[in-house]
Amino acid sequence: MEMAMAADELKSVLNRLRRAQGQIAGIIKMIEDGRDCEDVITQLAAVSRALDRAGFAIIATGLQHCMADGAQAPGDRDQMRARLEKLFLSLA
């Protein structure tokens, strides 16, 4: 499956990933500075959710493109569905 996404969809995913990247840098600094464990865990949970949302957005876009492409042969659709299901479950 290719990463062929519309520009606005890609921009949203990239923004989420950049935000997560910033959060991870902040978490590293928190640990280096000896910040409270609860604060670190709270930020880890936030970055985990951001990464999950980015992954789900990518999968949802794949599903949308797959469903829009009704010209595929039934076997191809079944194979695509199985691949998307596997990706989705890897994030669950």
mmCIF file of C-alpha atoms in Angstrom:
data_model
loop_
_atom_site.group_PDB
_atom_site.id
_atom_site.type_symbol
_atom_site.label_atom_id
_atom_site.label_comp_id
_atom_site.label_asym_id
_atom_site.label_seq_id
_atom_site.Cartn_x
_atom_site.Cartn_y
_atom_site.Cartn_z
ATOM 1 C CA MET A 1 0.000 0.000 0.000
ATOM 2 C CA GLU A 2 1.450 3.378 -1.008
ATOM 3 C CA MET A 3 1.508 6.498 1.152
ATOM 4 C CA ALA A 4 -0.525 8.424 -1.403
ATOM 5 C CA MET A 5 -2.498 10.902 0.656
ATOM 6 C CA ALA A 6 -4.094 14.202 -0.237
ATOM 7 C CA ALA A 7 -2.007 17.225 0.742
ATOM 8 C CA ASP A 8 -4.426 18.336 3.482
ATOM 9 C CA GLU A 9 -4.539 14.827 4.969
ATOM 10 C CA LEU A 10 -0.758 14.579 4.879
ATOM 11 C CA LYS A 11 -0.380 18.018 6.457
ATOM 12 C CA SER A 12 -2.585 17.017 9.377
ATOM 13 C CA VAL A 13 -0.633 13.798 9.980
ATOM 14 C CA LEU A 14 2.697 15.598 9.728
ATOM 15 C CA ASN A 15 1.511 18.239 12.198
ATOM 16 C CA ARG A 16 0.556 15.518 14.676
ATOM 17 C CA LEU A 17 3.921 13.809 14.249
ATOM 18 C CA ARG A 18 5.840 17.077 14.642
ATOM 19 C CA ARG A 19 3.870 17.844 17.802
ATOM 20 C CA ALA A 20 4.691 14.350 19.113
ATOM 21 C CA GLN A 21 8.340 14.896 18.232
ATOM 22 C CA GLY A 22 8.332 18.086 20.310
ATOM 23 C CA GLN A 23 6.615 16.278 23.174
ATOM 24 C CA ILE A 24 9.254 13.534 23.123
ATOM 25 C CA ALA A 25 12.031 16.137 23.263
ATOM 26 C CA GLY A 26 10.232 17.702 26.217
ATOM 27 C CA ILE A 27 9.959 14.333 27.963
ATOM 28 C CA ILE A 28 13.676 13.701 27.518
ATOM 29 C CA LYS A 29 14.419 17.109 29.050
ATOM 30 C CA MET A 30 12.006 16.398 31.918
ATOM 31 C CA ILE A 31 13.829 13.162 32.710
ATOM 32 C CA GLU A 32 17.239 14.832 32.449
ATOM 33 C CA ASP A 33 16.043 17.590 34.805
ATOM 34 C CA GLY A 34 14.748 15.032 37.314
ATOM 35 C CA ARG A 35 11.113 16.080 37.022
ATOM 36 C CA ASP A 36 8.348 14.334 38.915
ATOM 37 C CA CYS A 37 7.514 10.823 37.677
ATOM 38 C CA GLU A 38 3.793 11.627 37.434
ATOM 39 C CA ASP A 39 4.484 14.585 35.130
ATOM 40 C CA VAL A 40 6.703 12.439 32.904
ATOM 41 C CA ILE A 41 4.081 9.676 32.688
ATOM 42 C CA THR A 42 1.376 12.221 31.865
ATOM 43 C CA GLN A 43 3.467 13.519 28.954
ATOM 44 C CA LEU A 44 4.277 9.980 27.792
ATOM 45 C CA ALA A 45 0.556 9.202 27.670
ATOM 46 C CA ALA A 46 -0.077 12.386 25.673
ATOM 47 C CA VAL A 47 2.590 11.578 23.082
ATOM 48 C CA SER A 48 1.306 8.013 22.836
ATOM 49 C CA ARG A 49 -2.183 9.322 22.029
ATOM 50 C CA ALA A 50 -0.755 11.725 19.437
ATOM 51 C CA LEU A 51 1.091 8.880 17.707
ATOM 52 C CA ASP A 52 -2.017 6.692 17.814
ATOM 53 C CA ARG A 53 -4.085 9.452 16.219
ATOM 54 C CA ALA A 54 -1.517 9.888 13.450
ATOM 55 C CA GLY A 55 -1.536 6.150 12.780
ATOM 56 C CA PHE A 56 -5.317 5.977 12.777
ATOM 57 C CA ALA A 57 -5.472 8.945 10.383
ATOM 58 C CA ILE A 58 -3.149 7.148 7.978
ATOM 59 C CA ILE A 59 -5.196 3.948 8.184
ATOM 60 C CA ALA A 60 -8.497 5.802 7.822
ATOM 61 C CA THR A 61 -7.174 7.488 4.698
ATOM 62 C CA GLY A 62 -6.122 4.111 3.338
ATOM 63 C CA LEU A 63 -9.595 2.755 4.003
ATOM 64 C CA GLN A 64 -11.178 5.741 2.328
ATOM 65 C CA HIS A 65 -9.006 5.359 -0.773
ATOM 66 C CA CYS A 66 -9.587 1.611 -0.816
ATOM 67 C CA MET A 67 -13.359 2.018 -0.643
ATOM 68 C CA ALA A 68 -13.327 4.736 -3.292
ATOM 69 C CA ASP A 69 -11.432 2.450 -5.644
ATOM 70 C CA GLY A 70 -14.336 0.150 -6.493
ATOM 71 C CA ALA A 71 -12.633 -0.956 -9.695
ATOM 72 C CA GLN A 72 -10.398 -3.406 -7.847
ATOM 73 C CA ALA A 73 -11.001 -7.106 -8.299
ATOM 74 C CA PRO A 74 -12.667 -8.823 -5.308
ATOM 75 C CA GLY A 75 -9.445 -10.686 -4.446
ATOM 76 C CA ASP A 76 -7.502 -7.421 -4.441
ATOM 77 C CA ARG A 77 -10.097 -5.824 -2.152
ATOM 78 C CA ASP A 78 -9.913 -8.770 0.227
ATOM 79 C CA GLN A 79 -6.134 -8.578 0.317
ATOM 80 C CA MET A 80 -6.231 -4.805 0.896
ATOM 81 C CA ARG A 81 -8.811 -5.252 3.657
ATOM 82 C CA ALA A 82 -6.646 -7.840 5.382
ATOM 83 C CA ARG A 83 -3.591 -5.586 5.197
ATOM 84 C CA LEU A 84 -5.514 -2.581 6.550
ATOM 85 C CA GLU A 85 -7.026 -4.702 9.316
ATOM 86 C CA LYS A 86 -3.550 -5.885 10.329
ATOM 87 C CA LEU A 87 -2.290 -2.284 10.405
ATOM 88 C CA PHE A 88 -5.282 -1.139 12.413
ATOM 89 C CA LEU A 89 -4.845 -3.921 14.964
ATOM 90 C CA SER A 90 -1.152 -3.132 15.309
ATOM 91 C CA LEU A 91 -2.196 0.222 16.797
ATOM 92 C CA ALA A 92 -4.942 -1.155 19.011
#
